[in-house]
Amino acid sequence: MEKSGSWREFPSTLLQGGRSPRALRVAAFTILILFLVLVYGGSSSTRASFGNHKRPAEPAATVGVPRPSRDQQRLMDAASNATLGFSSIQFINLPGRFDRLDAASLQAWLAGIDITETRGVLAAEINDVGMPPEHSPRLRKEEKGCWRAHANIWSQMLRDKSPAVLILESDASWDIEVRESMSLLNQHFSSLLDKVQSRPLPNHGFLSRPSTSVTPAAAAAATTTAAAPPPPPPAPAPAHPDDPWQSTHWDLLSLGQCWEGPDNKNVSVRYPDPHVAPGIDYWGEELGAERVVRQSGGIVCTTAYAVSQTGAAKLLLRTALDLDNPIDLIMRLMIQAGDLVTYSVAPTVFAQWEYRDDIGMRERGANSDINSPDGDGEPNLSGWEAVKHTGSVWRKKEGHTSISFKDMALERAWGFIFGQETTLERSQA
C-alpha cells in the first residue's frame, strides 16, 4: 500500500522535482518561516549603536531576568535617549578648562548623549556679600564656587519649572555603552520604587499645590461638621515616557558618588548589567557583571546626580539658610536626616577621571579645580612612552572603589576613532 504524503517526505519531494500542490504549499510556508526567523530573530549585534562606535555582539540574556513588558520597554527606551530620560544633561565646567570640555565632548559623541555646558564659578567671582549665612565659616572660595555652580542649575530649574535634570561635573567619565546601562537601571529602579511602595513627594510649588480658596458653602459646612480624617495619599499615576525616572517620587538620584554609607544597603534591587566589570565589593558581597540600585545611605561627591524639582527646592533653601559645609556633605547630612529622598546605584554609572601621574599634569594641578597643585619642581614625564601605545592620558580616579567600567569611553576613544593599529607616535614630531 502506498504511503500517504507527510511532512517527513518534503525534502525528497522537492529534490525529485515533485509538483504536488501540497508540497509547494509546504515549501512556501517553510521558506516564509525561515525568512521571518532571519529578519526578526537574527543576532542582536546587528542593531544600530547608540553612539558613534560599533556596538559589539551582546551576551546572552541572564537567566532569571524577566523580559520587560511593553510599557516597561517604553520607559526603558525613554531612559536611554540622548539625554538619558532627563530634561537635559548639564555639564559644569570652569572657564579655561578647555581640556575637560574636550574630554566630555569626545565621550558624549562616542556614547551618543547630548550635554549642555554650564559655566562654573571661579573663586575670584566669590564675594562674601553675595554668599548665604554660615553658622560656622569654614569653606574656601573654591568650595563656595563649586556650590554656586550647582545652585545656579537648581535655581534655573525652579524658574523654568523644569523636570528632572542630570548634572555632571567636569571630570565625569562614563562607559561607552552608558545608554544601555541607563536603560537597565531604569527597569530595576522602577522595581525598587514598587518594592518600597513609593508615592509622589509633596510638591509645594504653585502649579502643584492644591487650591486654598474656600467657598462660602464649604466654610459654613466646616463650622457644623466634625473634622473628617485626612484622605489617604493618592495612588501613584502610571509612569510615563515623558518622565521615565518617576521624578515626582524622589529628590536625588545619585549616579556618580565616590563613597556611600551602609545605611539602607538592603533596601535594594540587584540586577545584571553586561557593561560592568565583575569584582566590585558591595558590603561584603562580590558582584559579578551586576549593579545594585538602592535607597541611599548618604553620599560623598557630586560627580553625577539627577535632581528633581522638589530636590532643587530643598537644596536651594537649605544652602540659602546656612552654607556650612561643602555641597556633597550637605547632601549627605540631609539624606541621613531624612530630609532628602535619595536613591543611588553601585557600581556607579558615572565616575571621576584623572590624568596619569607621569605626564606632567599632576604638577599643574589639572586633576582638581578645588585643591592646590601637587608637587613642585620638574614635572614627571616618564609616562609618555606608555601613552604612545595606549592612546590615553586618562584613567579612573584612584581610590574610588565603586568604579567598574568595562569600556571607559576616554580610555577607548583612540581605538574607536583611529583604530587599534594606529599609534600616537606616528603623528608626533
C-alpha positions as MATLAB code, in Angstrom:
seq = 'MEKSGSWREFPSTLLQGGRSPRALRVAAFTILILFLVLVYGGSSSTRASFGNHKRPAEPAATVGVPRPSRDQQRLMDAASNATLGFSSIQFINLPGRFDRLDAASLQAWLAGIDITETRGVLAAEINDVGMPPEHSPRLRKEEKGCWRAHANIWSQMLRDKSPAVLILESDASWDIEVRESMSLLNQHFSSLLDKVQSRPLPNHGFLSRPSTSVTPAAAAAATTTAAAPPPPPPAPAPAHPDDPWQSTHWDLLSLGQCWEGPDNKNVSVRYPDPHVAPGIDYWGEELGAERVVRQSGGIVCTTAYAVSQTGAAKLLLRTALDLDNPIDLIMRLMIQAGDLVTYSVAPTVFAQWEYRDDIGMRERGANSDINSPDGDGEPNLSGWEAVKHTGSVWRKKEGHTSISFKDMALERAWGFIFGQETTLERSQA';
ca = [
       0.000    0.000    0.000;
       1.369    3.409   -0.959;
       2.177    5.702    1.931;
       0.217    8.894    2.225;
       2.180   12.160    1.882;
       3.657   13.559    5.093;
       5.908   16.453    6.193;
       8.777   13.962    6.500;
       8.680   13.458    2.718;
       9.005   17.183    1.974;
      12.758   17.368    1.273;
      12.829   14.315   -1.020;
       9.725   15.514   -2.832;
      11.443   18.767   -3.729;
      14.687   17.032   -4.689;
      12.805   14.696   -7.013;
      11.101   17.636   -8.685;
       7.671   16.825   -7.256;
       4.953   19.205   -8.401;
       2.129   18.405   -5.984;
       0.236   21.485   -4.702;
       0.608   20.218   -1.139;
       4.398   20.042   -1.434;
       4.587   23.503   -2.951;
       2.422   24.959   -0.185;
       4.598   23.346    2.486;
       7.740   24.629    0.771;
       6.406   28.167    0.560;
       5.353   28.121    4.209;
       8.761   26.813    5.317;
      10.623   29.480    3.326;
       8.419   32.179    4.863;
       9.172   30.930    8.392;
      12.912   30.857    7.682;
      12.754   34.409    6.307;
      10.946   35.701    9.395;
      13.443   33.995   11.700;
      16.351   35.583    9.860;
      14.800   39.050    9.871;
      13.400   39.174   13.398;
      15.482   36.633   15.251;
      18.924   37.470   13.931;
      21.907   38.370   16.035;
      21.425   41.418   18.216;
      24.901   42.552   17.209;
      23.377   43.915   14.001;
      21.444   46.544   15.947;
      22.475   50.122   15.398;
      24.771   51.546   18.036;
      23.606   54.369   20.291;
      26.748   56.417   19.743;
      29.443   56.832   17.128;
      31.096   53.473   17.631;
      30.419   49.929   16.530;
      28.443   48.007   19.121;
      29.995   44.621   19.949;
      27.874   41.491   19.981;
      25.745   41.346   23.113;
      25.969   38.417   25.540;
      23.067   36.093   26.074;
      20.380   37.339   28.439;
      20.902   36.399   32.072;
      18.700   33.519   33.172;
      16.016   34.565   35.638;
      15.672   38.184   34.497;
      12.118   38.645   33.226;
      11.626   40.205   29.837;
      10.209   43.733   30.296;
       6.575   44.329   29.458;
       5.669   46.634   26.591;
       5.054   49.530   28.993;
       8.344   48.869   30.786;
      10.165   48.788   27.471;
       8.757   52.193   26.549;
      10.146   53.616   29.798;
      13.499   51.910   29.255;
      13.710   53.313   25.744;
      12.957   56.809   27.047;
      15.598   56.411   29.774;
      18.204   55.594   27.138;
      17.564   58.539   24.833;
      20.193   61.199   24.125;
      19.522   62.948   27.457;
      19.115   59.637   29.329;
      15.450   60.338   30.089;
      16.032   63.714   31.774;
      15.017   67.145   30.521;
      18.707   67.922   29.937;
      22.226   66.912   30.925;
      24.020   69.919   32.409;
      27.822   69.717   32.324;
      29.502   72.128   34.767;
      32.863   73.415   33.547;
      35.062   76.300   34.651;
      36.178   78.918   32.126;
      39.592   77.936   30.860;
      39.201   74.179   31.394;
      39.181   73.506   27.674;
      40.744   70.089   28.300;
      37.770   68.950   30.342;
      35.291   70.305   27.800;
      37.050   68.389   25.034;
      37.160   65.193   27.105;
      33.423   65.430   27.788;
      32.663   66.210   24.141;
      34.558   63.130   22.957;
      32.805   60.889   25.478;
      29.378   62.290   24.648;
      29.926   61.851   20.916;
      31.119   58.275   21.262;
      28.282   57.332   23.625;
      25.561   59.226   21.741;
      24.407   61.574   24.504;
      23.709   65.315   24.439;
      25.351   67.510   27.076;
      24.881   71.239   27.674;
      27.841   73.145   29.068;
      27.064   75.210   32.174;
      29.635   77.760   33.238;
      31.382   77.016   36.521;
      32.003   79.744   39.098;
      35.580   80.881   39.716;
      36.922   81.535   43.204;
      37.704   85.096   42.097;
      33.980   85.680   41.496;
      33.013   84.818   45.073;
      32.240   87.870   47.175;
      31.075   87.418   50.758;
      28.331   89.994   50.347;
      26.574   87.679   47.885;
      27.010   84.474   49.847;
      24.453   82.859   52.206;
      24.925   82.995   56.001;
      27.286   80.467   57.632;
      26.901   79.493   61.262;
      30.424   78.065   61.151;
      32.508   79.778   58.450;
      34.896   77.196   57.073;
      34.515   76.973   53.304;
      37.197   78.129   50.925;
      36.205   80.272   47.963;
      36.812   77.346   45.608;
      34.278   75.262   47.568;
      31.778   78.107   47.505;
      32.252   78.417   43.763;
      31.567   74.700   43.375;
      28.340   75.025   45.377;
      27.240   78.078   43.397;
      27.671   76.329   40.048;
      25.271   73.603   41.209;
      22.927   76.129   42.829;
      22.691   78.079   39.572;
      21.202   74.982   37.938;
      18.766   74.363   40.820;
      17.678   77.985   40.693;
      17.160   77.877   36.923;
      15.104   74.687   37.271;
      12.681   76.375   39.657;
      12.348   79.462   37.477;
      11.732   77.342   34.383;
       9.538   74.758   36.196;
      11.900   72.217   34.647;
      11.518   68.470   35.155;
      14.434   66.447   36.489;
      17.915   67.389   35.271;
      21.092   65.302   35.233;
      24.104   67.276   36.498;
      27.654   66.235   35.592;
      30.831   67.767   36.937;
      33.670   68.478   34.550;
      35.728   65.396   35.418;
      32.860   62.956   34.887;
      33.535   59.819   32.868;
      31.300   57.010   31.695;
      31.215   53.741   29.811;
      30.805   53.895   26.082;
      27.534   51.943   26.472;
      26.092   54.290   29.102;
      22.740   54.490   27.329;
      22.145   50.766   27.610;
      23.273   50.799   31.250;
      20.761   53.553   31.991;
      18.015   51.557   30.278;
      18.737   48.564   32.518;
      18.938   50.785   35.589;
      15.556   52.277   34.758;
      13.882   48.870   34.630;
      15.162   47.873   38.061;
      14.797   51.311   39.619;
      11.088   51.062   38.819;
      11.077   47.686   40.577;
      12.708   49.248   43.637;
      10.103   52.020   43.764;
       7.405   49.336   43.662;
       9.211   47.346   46.355;
       9.263   50.285   48.795;
       5.677   51.252   47.827;
       6.872   54.690   46.808;
       4.420   57.568   46.464;
       4.887   61.016   44.911;
       6.511   63.505   47.282;
       4.649   66.636   48.391;
       5.310   69.406   45.894;
       4.508   72.865   47.212;
       5.249   74.745   44.023;
       2.373   76.932   42.859;
       1.445   74.737   39.893;
       1.332   71.589   42.053;
      -0.184   72.997   45.221;
      -3.883   72.245   45.808;
      -6.220   75.213   45.751;
      -6.627   77.014   49.091;
      -9.722   79.002   48.145;
     -12.820   78.212   50.260;
     -16.361   78.772   49.021;
     -18.970   80.222   51.434;
     -20.883   76.931   51.369;
     -17.771   74.973   52.280;
     -16.975   77.393   55.103;
     -20.491   77.027   56.526;
     -20.286   73.244   56.335;
     -16.957   73.303   58.125;
     -18.486   75.072   61.147;
     -21.184   72.439   61.603;
     -19.377   69.250   60.663;
     -16.788   67.428   62.709;
     -13.348   67.379   61.190;
     -13.001   64.465   58.791;
      -9.859   62.327   58.803;
      -7.328   63.288   56.159;
      -7.755   61.468   52.863;
      -5.328   58.647   52.096;
      -2.416   59.521   49.839;
      -3.301   59.166   46.183;
      -2.154   56.090   44.338;
       0.798   56.829   42.091;
      -0.013   57.562   38.482;
       1.459   55.103   35.987;
       4.957   56.043   34.892;
       5.092   57.849   31.559;
       7.906   58.030   28.971;
       7.923   61.816   29.407;
       9.280   61.155   32.915;
      10.689   57.609   32.812;
      12.529   58.069   36.117;
       9.316   58.990   38.015;
      10.990   62.105   39.376;
       7.986   63.066   41.495;
       8.977   60.180   43.823;
      12.459   61.379   44.798;
      14.715   64.369   45.329;
      18.058   62.978   44.167;
      19.179   60.016   42.089;
      22.926   59.678   42.658;
      24.739   58.128   39.700;
      28.354   59.080   40.442;
      29.086   59.195   44.175;
      32.642   58.314   45.231;
      31.536   56.843   48.586;
      28.316   55.940   50.353;
      27.402   54.733   53.816;
      25.902   51.320   54.654;
      22.535   52.618   55.885;
      19.669   51.223   53.759;
      22.061   48.976   51.823;
      19.497   46.165   51.895;
      16.670   48.344   50.589;
      17.833   47.473   47.134;
      17.460   45.539   43.900;
      20.417   43.663   42.419;
      20.440   43.191   38.661;
      22.738   42.195   35.769;
      24.489   44.714   33.522;
      26.880   43.343   30.884;
      28.796   46.639   30.839;
      30.092   46.219   34.395;
      33.476   44.626   35.008;
      32.986   41.930   37.702;
      34.646   42.000   41.092;
      33.279   45.061   42.909;
      32.642   44.558   46.644;
      29.182   45.549   47.869;
      29.372   45.491   51.675;
      30.935   42.049   51.841;
      29.335   40.619   48.689;
      31.324   40.373   45.484;
      29.290   41.458   42.491;
      29.568   39.894   39.070;
      28.590   41.850   35.975;
      25.915   43.444   38.155;
      24.754   46.626   39.807;
      22.703   47.343   42.921;
      20.154   50.151   42.910;
      19.307   51.154   46.464;
      17.918   53.674   48.875;
      20.865   55.915   49.633;
      22.831   55.744   52.853;
      24.368   59.194   52.390;
      26.690   60.096   49.529;
      30.049   61.804   49.115;
      30.964   63.513   45.790;
      28.608   65.128   43.291;
      30.250   63.867   40.107;
      26.886   62.888   38.619;
      23.376   63.102   40.033;
      19.850   63.763   38.868;
      17.805   66.299   40.794;
      14.036   66.736   40.702;
      12.059   69.938   41.246;
      11.473   69.092   44.891;
      15.140   68.254   45.328;
      16.210   71.532   43.731;
      13.887   73.491   46.037;
      15.110   71.683   49.171;
      18.785   72.110   48.311;
      18.393   75.758   47.366;
      16.531   76.548   50.596;
      18.858   74.548   52.856;
      22.002   76.181   51.492;
      20.397   79.638   51.451;
      19.874   79.329   55.216;
      23.333   78.045   56.146;
      26.204   77.268   53.797;
      28.120   75.417   56.491;
      29.704   72.557   54.517;
      30.788   71.568   51.008;
      27.767   70.753   48.895;
      28.218   66.969   48.885;
      28.453   66.858   52.678;
      25.315   68.986   52.999;
      23.543   66.481   50.755;
      24.876   63.641   52.890;
      23.630   65.224   56.117;
      20.207   65.899   54.584;
      19.933   62.298   53.343;
      20.866   60.896   56.743;
      18.335   63.200   58.423;
      15.578   62.004   56.078;
      15.211   65.450   54.506;
      16.306   64.435   51.008;
      14.732   61.340   49.444;
      17.639   59.817   47.559;
      18.416   56.653   45.627;
      21.768   55.552   44.255;
      23.465   52.823   42.244;
      26.642   50.794   42.761;
      28.890   50.396   40.915;
      28.215   53.908   39.725;
      27.202   54.622   36.130;
      29.412   57.732   36.123;
      32.712   58.336   37.903;
      35.645   60.722   38.013;
      38.581   60.563   35.659;
      42.048   61.963   36.267;
      45.270   62.358   34.326;
      48.073   59.853   34.675;
      50.607   60.885   37.301;
      53.556   60.686   34.934;
      52.748   63.090   32.078;
      53.226   66.405   33.896;
      49.560   67.233   34.542;
      49.589   66.499   38.261;
      52.171   69.209   38.873;
      49.938   71.709   37.072;
      47.047   70.921   39.405;
      44.997   69.692   36.450;
      43.334   66.907   38.448;
      41.359   69.266   40.709;
      39.636   72.628   40.344;
      39.312   72.944   44.136;
      42.562   71.677   45.640;
      46.046   73.103   45.073;
      48.588   71.633   42.608;
      50.521   68.559   43.763;
      54.276   68.874   43.970;
      56.877   71.389   42.896;
      59.881   71.402   40.625;
      60.341   69.466   37.416;
      57.282   67.559   36.163;
      57.350   63.782   35.931;
      57.177   62.929   32.221;
      58.116   59.258   32.424;
      54.735   58.008   31.233;
      54.802   59.326   27.690;
      56.254   56.138   26.240;
      53.206   54.233   27.515;
      50.839   56.912   26.181;
      52.270   56.418   22.678;
      50.986   52.843   22.722;
      47.780   53.128   24.769;
      46.458   56.312   23.174;
      45.165   57.505   26.551;
      46.341   60.072   29.091;
      43.282   59.461   31.288;
      42.482   56.883   33.950;
      39.813   56.114   36.510;
      40.180   58.154   39.695;
      42.425   56.302   42.120;
      40.926   55.455   45.492;
      37.342   55.403   44.203;
      36.410   51.778   44.759;
      32.994   51.823   43.065;
      34.295   52.380   39.523;
      33.768   49.349   37.310;
      33.592   50.448   33.678;
      34.032   47.694   31.155;
      34.815   50.151   28.342;
      35.561   53.617   29.721;
      34.884   55.985   26.824;
      38.015   58.100   27.350;
      40.325   55.105   27.606;
      38.820   53.567   24.462;
      38.456   56.760   22.409;
      41.713   56.399   20.467;
      40.965   52.838   19.399;
      37.458   53.716   18.229;
      38.385   56.922   16.398;
      41.765   55.983   14.869;
      41.760   52.205   15.130;
      43.892   49.930   17.248;
      46.637   49.673   14.644;
      47.355   53.438   14.699;
      49.580   54.862   17.443;
      50.176   58.391   18.672;
      53.848   58.054   17.768;
      53.010   58.083   14.052;
      51.880   61.711   14.195;
      54.343   63.066   16.762;
      57.165   65.377   15.727;
];
